[in-house]
Every structure is written in C-alpha cells, then in structure tokens.
Amino acid sequence: MSSPASEKTVPLRPAVAALPAYVPGARPSGRAWKLSSNENPYPPPAAVVAAITEAAVEVNRYPDMFATELVEALAAHVGVDPAQVVVGNGSVAVLQHVLEAVLEPGDEVVYPWRSFEAYPILTAVAGGEAVTVPLTAAGRLDLPAMAAAVGPRTRVALVCTPNNPTGPVVQADELETFLAEVPRDVLVVVDEAYLEFIRDAEAPVGIDLLRRHPNVVLVRTMSKASGLAGLRVGYAVAEPRLAAAVRSTSTPFGVNHLAQRAALATLQPAVQAELAERVEHLVAERTRVWDTLREQGWDVPDTHANFVWLATGERTVELAAEASAAGVLVRPFAGEGMRVSIGEVEANDAFLALAAGWR
C-alpha cells in the first residue's frame, strides 16, 4: 500500500496548468497539400542550401552565442544600429524574451482576439494577465478599443499586423493615434511576421514608428518570406536599452549554427531578389484566391498576409475534416473559421474547388 507521501505530486504553477495548448498546423501523412501553417511553399534557394551544407561540418562547435554576424547583417538590412537588433529561435521565442524583459507578475498584456495563438500562452508563462479585445466584424484590430483597455496595470500591448489568422493590416494613421493614446511606459509590440506580403500603401512603416516612439518593439521572422520555417530565426528591433534587456533574457545560443548561416545567405542581394520574386508570385496567388472566394459568395476579410480566412462558424471542424479527406490540410479554429495558407497553384486550386462546394 502506498503511503500518503508517495501519492504527492510536484505542484505546477496554476498559470502553467491552465495554459491553452498551442495547436500547430496539421502535417500531411501521405499525399496532401499542406495549407495549414502559413509556410513558404517553395524550397530554399540553392545559395541557402549551399550555406547549410557548408556549415553542417561545423556543428560539433557551439554557434556564435549572440549571432553577431547575423545581427550586423540584419541591422544593415533594416537600417538600424546593430545594438537595436536581437535574434532568437523564431519570432515566438523572441516575443517570449520581450515579455520576460518587462513583465512583473500580475502585469497586464492587452492584445486582440482572435489573433496569434501564442499570445495567451506567452503572456501566462511570463506571469502576465491577458486583457483581450475582440476584433471588428471585418476581422480587423479594434485599436480604439485596445487603447481603452489599457489601464494602470498594463505593461504591454500586442499589435499583430497583418493579423493572424484573419489577414487585415493596421493602417498607419490608426496606429499613430493608438500610440498617442497609450502611455509611454507601455511597451507596444508590433508583430510584423507577414511584413513582406503587405501591399497596402497606407500600412505603417515599422522602422519609422520605432524612430518616433521609443516604446515600440518590432518583432519579425525569417520563417515566412525567407522560407526558413524549419530552422527558426526571428528577431526584434528596439531602442538599444530595450534590446539589451531582451538580449539578456534570451536563451543562450538560441539560434543554431545552421540557422545563422542560412539566414545570412538569404540576406545576399541575389538571394533577396529570388525570394522577392517568390513573394510576388504568392501575392498574385493570394489575390486570385481572394477574388475567387468572393466570386463564390464568401465574405473574406481583406488580407495582406500569405493566407485567407473563411468564417465557417459551427461547420468549421466538419469542413476541415472534409478538406483533409480530400488531401487539403487547413487550420481550423473550432466554432469560428479556418485559415488557409497560400500555396502552390495546384494546392490553391484544390482548396478553391472545395470552397465552391461548401457554398
């Protein structure tokens, strides 16, 4: 018979025990079009593969702890001082380190909902309390409502633009108004994971915002447009004091050697041109998919990311299962809708055929 002492278990933090599960996009088993994870559907350019191959013989050594060469290259790429750039194991890890640098237990984090699934998880892990603000009926961030939700305990506001999973981008004038209304000691994180896909002339320019507002931090990724989702490279751009604080909370050696070399290769001018051409193709496909869905009768939010959103409501899980059976993997949000990534032409055609049948 076990003693009472032997039945005790190690207690978990209540915030951790209550965490929602992060649900990744479905992975194919067999032949299927994977439109569930907002990935770049094209394999890496030859120069990136060559950089990874060359670096593979050096993986017995630790990587550069602070990715110095990559930080300098990214700083030159975006036009800031290297002291303003911090890299990490994908933008999720970078955002985690940002929150860890500024949050005390019980501090509030204001963010839109529905938005990026990691926000509630990272907020809770960092000891913060979530204050969620509903999107508008058009799937857009309601920045006036977010500003009104900022209170004396608020330390961070998260602005996802374009918003994942709905797609609309924040306008420059509305973001400027929001920043004017938010106290200067509240950190505003502008999540720009889909920056390269934006084609709205009224969208804000993140670096310009940063220069005028020292309480702004930009969070970006090399997983989408640069096609390095499997290597996990993200970065933050902030004023030097904040960047140093984020760097101090970052996981040591958080960006591995292969990832550093691959990321550097993507920043070469010839590779940048090749990647930009692919992004333009995806943007053209996004427009075609969006137009076709509207013609089918769907009310699709305007999107400036590499995905579209269908408000399928209570039918979402059923329709996602039907799509999976037909070889098309989408990302369902039960009871709300589905996010569908823009992929190869054939993959997009397969999805559009399904969507037409659902009407």
mmCIF file of C-alpha atoms in Angstrom:
data_model
loop_
_atom_site.group_PDB
_atom_site.id
_atom_site.type_symbol
_atom_site.label_atom_id
_atom_site.label_comp_id
_atom_site.label_asym_id
_atom_site.label_seq_id
_atom_site.Cartn_x
_atom_site.Cartn_y
_atom_site.Cartn_z
ATOM 1 C CA MET A 1 0.000 0.000 0.000
ATOM 2 C CA SER A 2 1.391 3.396 -0.934
ATOM 3 C CA SER A 3 1.855 5.986 1.763
ATOM 4 C CA PRO A 4 0.238 9.448 1.524
ATOM 5 C CA ALA A 5 3.690 10.908 0.964
ATOM 6 C CA SER A 6 4.240 8.699 -2.077
ATOM 7 C CA GLU A 7 0.986 9.971 -3.624
ATOM 8 C CA LYS A 8 2.054 13.602 -3.608
ATOM 9 C CA THR A 9 2.952 15.181 -6.909
ATOM 10 C CA VAL A 10 5.099 18.160 -7.789
ATOM 11 C CA PRO A 11 2.776 21.168 -7.983
ATOM 12 C CA LEU A 12 2.609 23.181 -11.152
ATOM 13 C CA ARG A 13 2.178 26.906 -11.385
ATOM 14 C CA PRO A 14 -1.571 27.497 -11.755
ATOM 15 C CA ALA A 15 -0.938 29.694 -14.809
ATOM 16 C CA VAL A 16 1.026 26.869 -16.462
ATOM 17 C CA ALA A 17 -1.510 24.184 -15.567
ATOM 18 C CA ALA A 18 -4.234 26.308 -17.181
ATOM 19 C CA LEU A 19 -2.336 27.044 -20.393
ATOM 20 C CA PRO A 20 -4.222 26.500 -23.650
ATOM 21 C CA ALA A 21 -2.483 24.103 -25.992
ATOM 22 C CA TYR A 22 -0.721 25.619 -28.986
ATOM 23 C CA VAL A 23 -2.201 23.807 -31.966
ATOM 24 C CA PRO A 24 0.232 23.634 -34.895
ATOM 25 C CA GLY A 25 -0.934 23.275 -38.455
ATOM 26 C CA ALA A 26 -1.730 19.714 -39.465
ATOM 27 C CA ARG A 27 1.078 17.708 -41.010
ATOM 28 C CA PRO A 28 0.437 15.533 -44.049
ATOM 29 C CA SER A 29 0.503 11.758 -43.861
ATOM 30 C CA GLY A 30 0.805 10.665 -47.435
ATOM 31 C CA ARG A 31 -0.058 12.860 -50.396
ATOM 32 C CA ALA A 32 -1.661 16.116 -49.268
ATOM 33 C CA TRP A 33 -1.431 19.844 -49.861
ATOM 34 C CA LYS A 34 -0.271 21.499 -46.622
ATOM 35 C CA LEU A 35 -2.087 24.824 -46.331
ATOM 36 C CA SER A 36 -2.232 24.782 -42.537
ATOM 37 C CA SER A 37 0.953 26.502 -41.341
ATOM 38 C CA ASN A 38 1.494 29.673 -43.427
ATOM 39 C CA GLU A 39 4.748 28.294 -44.760
ATOM 40 C CA ASN A 40 6.533 29.389 -47.898
ATOM 41 C CA PRO A 41 5.715 26.502 -50.258
ATOM 42 C CA TYR A 42 8.961 26.783 -52.195
ATOM 43 C CA PRO A 43 12.220 25.058 -51.193
ATOM 44 C CA PRO A 44 15.126 27.282 -50.179
ATOM 45 C CA PRO A 45 17.237 28.872 -52.914
ATOM 46 C CA ALA A 46 20.374 26.996 -53.969
ATOM 47 C CA ALA A 47 22.642 29.509 -52.227
ATOM 48 C CA VAL A 48 20.856 28.877 -48.919
ATOM 49 C CA VAL A 49 21.127 25.108 -49.304
ATOM 50 C CA ALA A 50 24.833 25.523 -50.076
ATOM 51 C CA ALA A 51 25.336 27.614 -46.925
ATOM 52 C CA ILE A 52 23.589 24.978 -44.801
ATOM 53 C CA THR A 53 25.626 22.186 -46.361
ATOM 54 C CA GLU A 54 28.889 24.024 -45.810
ATOM 55 C CA ALA A 55 28.011 24.786 -42.192
ATOM 56 C CA ALA A 56 26.986 21.198 -41.435
ATOM 57 C CA VAL A 57 30.586 20.071 -40.917
ATOM 58 C CA GLU A 58 30.937 22.617 -38.084
ATOM 59 C CA VAL A 59 28.035 21.519 -35.878
ATOM 60 C CA ASN A 60 30.414 19.975 -33.347
ATOM 61 C CA ARG A 61 31.119 23.568 -32.277
ATOM 62 C CA TYR A 62 28.792 25.936 -30.443
ATOM 63 C CA PRO A 63 27.274 28.673 -32.570
ATOM 64 C CA ASP A 64 28.055 32.331 -32.033
ATOM 65 C CA MET A 65 26.054 32.975 -28.852
ATOM 66 C CA PHE A 66 24.715 36.364 -29.948
ATOM 67 C CA ALA A 67 24.743 35.644 -33.710
ATOM 68 C CA THR A 68 26.944 38.702 -34.145
ATOM 69 C CA GLU A 69 27.421 38.472 -37.904
ATOM 70 C CA LEU A 70 23.715 37.866 -38.484
ATOM 71 C CA VAL A 71 22.736 40.736 -36.179
ATOM 72 C CA GLU A 72 25.017 43.093 -38.093
ATOM 73 C CA ALA A 73 23.611 41.923 -41.427
ATOM 74 C CA LEU A 74 20.014 42.310 -40.248
ATOM 75 C CA ALA A 75 20.753 45.762 -38.860
ATOM 76 C CA ALA A 76 22.171 46.825 -42.213
ATOM 77 C CA HIS A 77 19.191 45.248 -43.960
ATOM 78 C CA VAL A 78 16.599 47.195 -41.957
ATOM 79 C CA GLY A 79 18.671 50.360 -41.491
ATOM 80 C CA VAL A 80 19.360 50.470 -37.757
ATOM 81 C CA ASP A 81 22.324 50.126 -35.410
ATOM 82 C CA PRO A 82 23.301 46.518 -34.513
ATOM 83 C CA ALA A 83 22.681 47.380 -30.843
ATOM 84 C CA GLN A 84 18.977 47.587 -31.738
ATOM 85 C CA VAL A 85 18.649 44.028 -33.085
ATOM 86 C CA VAL A 86 18.140 40.818 -31.087
ATOM 87 C CA VAL A 87 17.748 37.406 -32.718
ATOM 88 C CA GLY A 88 16.100 34.298 -31.343
ATOM 89 C CA ASN A 89 14.728 30.853 -32.082
ATOM 90 C CA GLY A 90 11.859 32.124 -34.206
ATOM 91 C CA SER A 91 9.662 35.146 -33.554
ATOM 92 C CA VAL A 92 7.727 33.237 -30.873
ATOM 93 C CA ALA A 93 10.859 32.855 -28.764
ATOM 94 C CA VAL A 94 11.802 36.483 -29.419
ATOM 95 C CA LEU A 95 8.383 37.641 -28.228
ATOM 96 C CA GLN A 96 8.719 35.441 -25.156
ATOM 97 C CA HIS A 97 12.018 37.134 -24.290
ATOM 98 C CA VAL A 98 10.473 40.574 -24.863
ATOM 99 C CA LEU A 99 7.703 39.806 -22.377
ATOM 100 C CA GLU A 100 10.149 38.338 -19.871
ATOM 101 C CA ALA A 101 12.193 41.533 -20.040
ATOM 102 C CA VAL A 102 9.348 43.841 -18.976
ATOM 103 C CA LEU A 103 6.590 41.928 -17.169
ATOM 104 C CA GLU A 104 6.241 41.568 -13.417
ATOM 105 C CA PRO A 105 3.739 39.004 -12.068
ATOM 106 C CA GLY A 106 0.213 40.337 -12.492
ATOM 107 C CA ASP A 107 1.067 42.924 -15.126
ATOM 108 C CA GLU A 108 -1.479 43.114 -17.920
ATOM 109 C CA VAL A 109 -0.934 42.406 -21.603
ATOM 110 C CA VAL A 110 -3.550 43.814 -23.978
ATOM 111 C CA TYR A 111 -3.969 42.038 -27.284
ATOM 112 C CA PRO A 112 -6.626 41.443 -29.960
ATOM 113 C CA TRP A 113 -8.582 38.220 -30.141
ATOM 114 C CA ARG A 114 -8.732 36.217 -32.181
ATOM 115 C CA SER A 115 -5.084 36.718 -33.023
ATOM 116 C CA PHE A 116 -1.843 34.727 -32.885
ATOM 117 C CA GLU A 117 -2.334 31.600 -30.776
ATOM 118 C CA ALA A 118 0.938 32.042 -28.909
ATOM 119 C CA TYR A 119 -0.125 35.322 -27.281
ATOM 120 C CA PRO A 120 -2.134 33.834 -24.375
ATOM 121 C CA ILE A 121 0.492 31.152 -23.782
ATOM 122 C CA LEU A 122 3.472 33.525 -23.715
ATOM 123 C CA THR A 123 1.578 36.021 -21.565
ATOM 124 C CA ALA A 124 0.756 33.411 -18.933
ATOM 125 C CA VAL A 125 4.248 31.885 -18.911
ATOM 126 C CA ALA A 126 5.772 35.339 -18.367
ATOM 127 C CA GLY A 127 3.449 35.881 -15.389
ATOM 128 C CA GLY A 128 1.198 38.390 -17.106
ATOM 129 C CA GLU A 129 -2.578 38.641 -17.178
ATOM 130 C CA ALA A 130 -4.310 38.727 -20.542
ATOM 131 C CA VAL A 131 -6.733 41.507 -21.486
ATOM 132 C CA THR A 132 -8.296 40.513 -24.790
ATOM 133 C CA VAL A 133 -10.101 42.863 -27.146
ATOM 134 C CA PRO A 134 -12.462 41.434 -29.805
ATOM 135 C CA LEU A 135 -11.788 42.036 -33.478
ATOM 136 C CA THR A 136 -14.237 44.043 -35.539
ATOM 137 C CA ALA A 137 -16.818 42.249 -37.682
ATOM 138 C CA ALA A 138 -14.414 42.661 -40.612
ATOM 139 C CA GLY A 139 -11.664 40.736 -38.810
ATOM 140 C CA ARG A 140 -9.651 43.884 -38.123
ATOM 141 C CA LEU A 141 -7.916 45.021 -34.940
ATOM 142 C CA ASP A 142 -10.073 47.450 -32.978
ATOM 143 C CA LEU A 143 -7.316 49.833 -31.919
ATOM 144 C CA PRO A 144 -9.620 52.373 -30.211
ATOM 145 C CA ALA A 145 -10.997 49.557 -28.049
ATOM 146 C CA MET A 146 -7.478 48.301 -27.365
ATOM 147 C CA ALA A 147 -6.417 51.792 -26.270
ATOM 148 C CA ALA A 148 -9.450 51.967 -23.970
ATOM 149 C CA ALA A 149 -8.457 48.606 -22.468
ATOM 150 C CA VAL A 150 -5.056 49.935 -21.384
ATOM 151 C CA GLY A 151 -5.106 50.554 -17.648
ATOM 152 C CA PRO A 152 -2.692 51.286 -14.795
ATOM 153 C CA ARG A 153 -1.536 47.640 -14.700
ATOM 154 C CA THR A 154 -0.915 47.399 -18.442
ATOM 155 C CA ARG A 155 2.721 46.926 -19.382
ATOM 156 C CA VAL A 156 2.464 45.555 -22.932
ATOM 157 C CA ALA A 157 0.118 45.862 -25.899
ATOM 158 C CA LEU A 158 0.464 43.442 -28.813
ATOM 159 C CA VAL A 159 -0.421 44.656 -32.312
ATOM 160 C CA CYS A 160 -0.445 41.894 -34.908
ATOM 161 C CA THR A 161 -0.363 43.358 -38.408
ATOM 162 C CA PRO A 162 -1.366 41.715 -40.674
ATOM 163 C CA ASN A 163 -3.477 39.918 -38.104
ATOM 164 C CA ASN A 164 -3.061 36.167 -37.869
ATOM 165 C CA PRO A 165 -5.416 34.396 -38.641
ATOM 166 C CA THR A 166 -7.758 36.931 -40.298
ATOM 167 C CA GLY A 167 -5.325 38.878 -42.512
ATOM 168 C CA PRO A 168 -6.192 42.619 -42.379
ATOM 169 C CA VAL A 169 -3.382 45.112 -41.848
ATOM 170 C CA VAL A 170 -3.404 48.061 -39.452
ATOM 171 C CA GLN A 171 -3.402 51.487 -41.096
ATOM 172 C CA ALA A 172 -0.607 53.958 -40.327
ATOM 173 C CA ASP A 173 -2.914 56.734 -39.123
ATOM 174 C CA GLU A 174 -4.860 54.488 -36.741
ATOM 175 C CA LEU A 175 -1.648 53.061 -35.282
ATOM 176 C CA GLU A 176 -0.271 56.575 -34.765
ATOM 177 C CA THR A 177 -3.484 57.509 -32.943
ATOM 178 C CA PHE A 178 -3.189 54.386 -30.805
ATOM 179 C CA LEU A 179 0.432 55.172 -29.906
ATOM 180 C CA ALA A 180 -0.537 58.726 -28.981
ATOM 181 C CA GLU A 181 -3.207 57.420 -26.592
ATOM 182 C CA VAL A 182 -1.092 54.711 -24.946
ATOM 183 C CA PRO A 183 1.190 55.853 -22.081
ATOM 184 C CA ARG A 184 4.863 55.993 -22.999
ATOM 185 C CA ASP A 185 5.728 53.438 -20.316
ATOM 186 C CA VAL A 186 3.560 50.787 -22.005
ATOM 187 C CA LEU A 187 5.531 48.663 -24.446
ATOM 188 C CA VAL A 188 3.815 48.317 -27.827
ATOM 189 C CA VAL A 189 4.959 45.215 -29.693
ATOM 190 C CA VAL A 190 4.227 45.414 -33.417
ATOM 191 C CA ASP A 191 4.219 41.827 -34.684
ATOM 192 C CA GLU A 192 5.277 42.002 -38.341
ATOM 193 C CA ALA A 193 5.579 38.300 -39.174
ATOM 194 C CA TYR A 194 3.982 38.848 -42.593
ATOM 195 C CA LEU A 195 5.579 42.188 -43.385
ATOM 196 C CA GLU A 196 6.883 41.219 -46.828
ATOM 197 C CA PHE A 197 3.399 40.314 -48.074
ATOM 198 C CA ILE A 198 1.836 43.718 -47.347
ATOM 199 C CA ARG A 199 0.751 45.676 -50.419
ATOM 200 C CA ASP A 200 -1.285 48.393 -48.689
ATOM 201 C CA ALA A 201 0.185 51.860 -49.271
ATOM 202 C CA GLU A 202 -1.474 53.046 -46.042
ATOM 203 C CA ALA A 203 0.260 50.436 -43.872
ATOM 204 C CA PRO A 204 2.705 51.751 -41.264
ATOM 205 C CA VAL A 205 6.469 51.598 -41.781
ATOM 206 C CA GLY A 206 7.736 49.867 -38.674
ATOM 207 C CA ILE A 207 11.213 51.350 -38.621
ATOM 208 C CA ASP A 208 9.795 54.877 -38.889
ATOM 209 C CA LEU A 209 7.467 54.122 -35.964
ATOM 210 C CA LEU A 210 10.398 52.889 -33.919
ATOM 211 C CA ARG A 211 12.354 56.091 -34.533
ATOM 212 C CA ARG A 212 9.474 58.250 -33.298
ATOM 213 C CA HIS A 213 8.243 56.018 -30.477
ATOM 214 C CA PRO A 214 10.884 54.525 -28.155
ATOM 215 C CA ASN A 215 8.241 52.310 -26.521
ATOM 216 C CA VAL A 216 7.749 50.365 -29.784
ATOM 217 C CA VAL A 217 9.382 46.995 -30.439
ATOM 218 C CA LEU A 218 9.155 45.312 -33.831
ATOM 219 C CA VAL A 219 9.086 41.517 -33.953
ATOM 220 C CA ARG A 220 9.840 39.826 -37.266
ATOM 221 C CA THR A 221 10.502 36.359 -38.633
ATOM 222 C CA MET A 222 12.535 34.707 -41.370
ATOM 223 C CA SER A 223 10.145 31.734 -41.450
ATOM 224 C CA LYS A 224 7.670 33.106 -43.989
ATOM 225 C CA ALA A 225 9.020 35.191 -46.862
ATOM 226 C CA SER A 226 12.588 33.927 -46.361
ATOM 227 C CA GLY A 227 11.457 30.298 -46.230
ATOM 228 C CA LEU A 228 13.393 29.266 -43.111
ATOM 229 C CA ALA A 229 10.489 27.900 -41.042
ATOM 230 C CA GLY A 230 12.386 24.673 -40.359
ATOM 231 C CA LEU A 231 15.412 26.493 -38.936
ATOM 232 C CA ARG A 232 13.631 29.021 -36.671
ATOM 233 C CA VAL A 233 15.083 32.505 -36.941
ATOM 234 C CA GLY A 234 13.253 35.551 -35.634
ATOM 235 C CA TYR A 235 14.390 38.964 -34.490
ATOM 236 C CA ALA A 236 13.322 42.054 -32.601
ATOM 237 C CA VAL A 237 14.193 45.658 -33.393
ATOM 238 C CA ALA A 238 14.050 48.097 -30.488
ATOM 239 C CA GLU A 239 15.801 51.075 -28.954
ATOM 240 C CA PRO A 240 19.185 49.950 -27.550
ATOM 241 C CA ARG A 241 18.213 49.846 -23.859
ATOM 242 C CA LEU A 242 15.212 47.624 -24.534
ATOM 243 C CA ALA A 243 17.165 45.493 -26.997
ATOM 244 C CA ALA A 244 19.864 44.908 -24.373
ATOM 245 C CA ALA A 245 17.207 43.805 -21.868
ATOM 246 C CA VAL A 246 15.690 41.372 -24.367
ATOM 247 C CA ARG A 247 19.141 40.052 -25.183
ATOM 248 C CA SER A 248 19.791 39.399 -21.501
ATOM 249 C CA THR A 249 16.653 37.249 -21.203
ATOM 250 C CA SER A 250 17.314 35.309 -24.402
ATOM 251 C CA THR A 251 18.191 31.619 -24.404
ATOM 252 C CA PRO A 252 21.981 31.253 -24.751
ATOM 253 C CA PHE A 253 22.941 30.012 -28.212
ATOM 254 C CA GLY A 254 19.262 30.294 -29.155
ATOM 255 C CA VAL A 255 19.892 30.444 -32.911
ATOM 256 C CA ASN A 256 21.836 27.401 -34.041
ATOM 257 C CA HIS A 257 24.796 27.483 -36.400
ATOM 258 C CA LEU A 258 22.971 26.162 -39.471
ATOM 259 C CA ALA A 259 20.187 28.688 -38.932
ATOM 260 C CA GLN A 260 22.638 31.567 -38.641
ATOM 261 C CA ARG A 261 24.453 30.644 -41.851
ATOM 262 C CA ALA A 262 21.204 30.073 -43.755
ATOM 263 C CA ALA A 263 19.766 33.393 -42.569
ATOM 264 C CA LEU A 264 22.916 35.205 -43.649
ATOM 265 C CA ALA A 265 22.647 33.596 -47.074
ATOM 266 C CA THR A 266 19.066 34.863 -47.506
ATOM 267 C CA LEU A 267 20.319 38.424 -46.992
ATOM 268 C CA GLN A 268 22.646 38.286 -50.003
ATOM 269 C CA PRO A 269 21.357 40.628 -52.752
ATOM 270 C CA ALA A 270 20.911 37.888 -55.358
ATOM 271 C CA VAL A 271 19.016 35.684 -52.926
ATOM 272 C CA GLN A 272 16.897 38.626 -51.779
ATOM 273 C CA ALA A 273 15.893 39.180 -55.398
ATOM 274 C CA GLU A 274 14.994 35.498 -55.800
ATOM 275 C CA LEU A 275 12.944 35.482 -52.607
ATOM 276 C CA ALA A 276 11.180 38.713 -53.576
ATOM 277 C CA GLU A 277 10.133 37.146 -56.878
ATOM 278 C CA ARG A 278 8.617 34.211 -54.991
ATOM 279 C CA VAL A 279 6.781 36.551 -52.644
ATOM 280 C CA GLU A 280 5.325 38.432 -55.617
ATOM 281 C CA HIS A 281 4.074 35.154 -57.023
ATOM 282 C CA LEU A 282 2.447 34.294 -53.692
ATOM 283 C CA VAL A 283 0.865 37.759 -53.501
ATOM 284 C CA ALA A 284 -0.561 37.276 -57.006
ATOM 285 C CA GLU A 285 -1.911 33.875 -55.972
ATOM 286 C CA ARG A 286 -3.361 35.413 -52.810
ATOM 287 C CA THR A 287 -5.244 37.940 -54.933
ATOM 288 C CA ARG A 288 -6.519 35.194 -57.242
ATOM 289 C CA VAL A 289 -7.687 33.049 -54.325
ATOM 290 C CA TRP A 290 -9.323 36.018 -52.566
ATOM 291 C CA ASP A 291 -11.105 37.155 -55.744
ATOM 292 C CA THR A 292 -12.356 33.644 -56.488
ATOM 293 C CA LEU A 293 -13.681 33.166 -52.965
ATOM 294 C CA ARG A 294 -15.534 36.467 -53.170
ATOM 295 C CA GLU A 295 -17.000 35.404 -56.520
ATOM 296 C CA GLN A 296 -18.166 32.176 -54.876
ATOM 297 C CA GLY A 297 -20.062 34.263 -52.332
ATOM 298 C CA TRP A 298 -17.718 34.144 -49.355
ATOM 299 C CA ASP A 299 -17.286 37.248 -47.198
ATOM 300 C CA VAL A 300 -13.481 37.123 -46.957
ATOM 301 C CA PRO A 301 -11.582 39.754 -44.946
ATOM 302 C CA ASP A 302 -9.087 41.818 -46.897
ATOM 303 C CA THR A 303 -5.759 40.065 -46.377
ATOM 304 C CA HIS A 304 -2.166 41.254 -46.609
ATOM 305 C CA ALA A 305 -0.590 38.046 -45.346
ATOM 306 C CA ASN A 306 0.082 34.718 -47.057
ATOM 307 C CA PHE A 307 -3.295 33.275 -46.067
ATOM 308 C CA VAL A 308 -7.028 33.865 -46.252
ATOM 309 C CA TRP A 309 -9.711 33.491 -43.580
ATOM 310 C CA LEU A 310 -13.102 31.856 -44.009
ATOM 311 C CA ALA A 311 -15.701 32.423 -41.292
ATOM 312 C CA THR A 312 -17.183 28.917 -41.388
ATOM 313 C CA GLY A 313 -18.613 29.080 -37.854
ATOM 314 C CA GLU A 314 -20.087 25.882 -36.440
ATOM 315 C CA ARG A 315 -19.243 23.971 -39.629
ATOM 316 C CA THR A 316 -15.514 24.603 -39.266
ATOM 317 C CA VAL A 317 -14.366 21.256 -37.860
ATOM 318 C CA GLU A 318 -16.606 19.322 -40.230
ATOM 319 C CA LEU A 319 -15.365 21.224 -43.286
ATOM 320 C CA ALA A 320 -11.720 20.966 -42.222
ATOM 321 C CA ALA A 321 -12.118 17.190 -41.911
ATOM 322 C CA GLU A 322 -13.684 17.106 -45.365
ATOM 323 C CA ALA A 323 -10.761 19.097 -46.749
ATOM 324 C CA SER A 324 -8.268 16.759 -45.089
ATOM 325 C CA ALA A 325 -10.010 13.729 -46.599
ATOM 326 C CA ALA A 326 -9.661 15.422 -49.985
ATOM 327 C CA GLY A 327 -5.922 15.950 -49.435
ATOM 328 C CA VAL A 328 -6.012 19.639 -48.437
ATOM 329 C CA LEU A 329 -4.850 20.492 -44.910
ATOM 330 C CA VAL A 330 -6.207 23.761 -43.473
ATOM 331 C CA ARG A 331 -6.050 25.301 -39.994
ATOM 332 C CA PRO A 332 -9.449 25.153 -38.278
ATOM 333 C CA PHE A 333 -10.475 27.238 -35.262
ATOM 334 C CA ALA A 334 -13.456 25.365 -33.883
ATOM 335 C CA GLY A 335 -16.689 27.316 -33.961
ATOM 336 C CA GLU A 336 -15.086 30.302 -35.708
ATOM 337 C CA GLY A 337 -13.440 29.703 -39.050
ATOM 338 C CA MET A 338 -10.453 28.389 -40.914
ATOM 339 C CA ARG A 339 -7.181 29.916 -42.020
ATOM 340 C CA VAL A 340 -5.898 28.683 -45.361
ATOM 341 C CA SER A 341 -2.332 29.373 -46.443
ATOM 342 C CA ILE A 342 -1.469 30.364 -49.982
ATOM 343 C CA GLY A 343 0.491 27.525 -51.537
ATOM 344 C CA GLU A 344 1.333 26.192 -54.954
ATOM 345 C CA VAL A 345 -1.159 26.901 -57.762
ATOM 346 C CA GLU A 346 -2.371 23.294 -57.717
ATOM 347 C CA ALA A 347 -2.889 23.389 -53.949
ATOM 348 C CA ASN A 348 -4.841 26.631 -54.169
ATOM 349 C CA ASP A 349 -6.994 25.216 -56.966
ATOM 350 C CA ALA A 350 -7.777 22.146 -54.861
ATOM 351 C CA PHE A 351 -8.874 24.347 -51.970
ATOM 352 C CA LEU A 352 -10.973 26.614 -54.178
ATOM 353 C CA ALA A 353 -12.808 23.587 -55.586
ATOM 354 C CA LEU A 354 -13.681 22.536 -52.042
ATOM 355 C CA ALA A 355 -14.757 26.044 -51.057
ATOM 356 C CA ALA A 356 -17.071 26.242 -54.053
ATOM 357 C CA GLY A 357 -18.779 23.057 -52.927
ATOM 358 C CA TRP A 358 -19.204 24.373 -49.398
ATOM 359 C CA ARG A 359 -21.309 27.296 -50.658
#
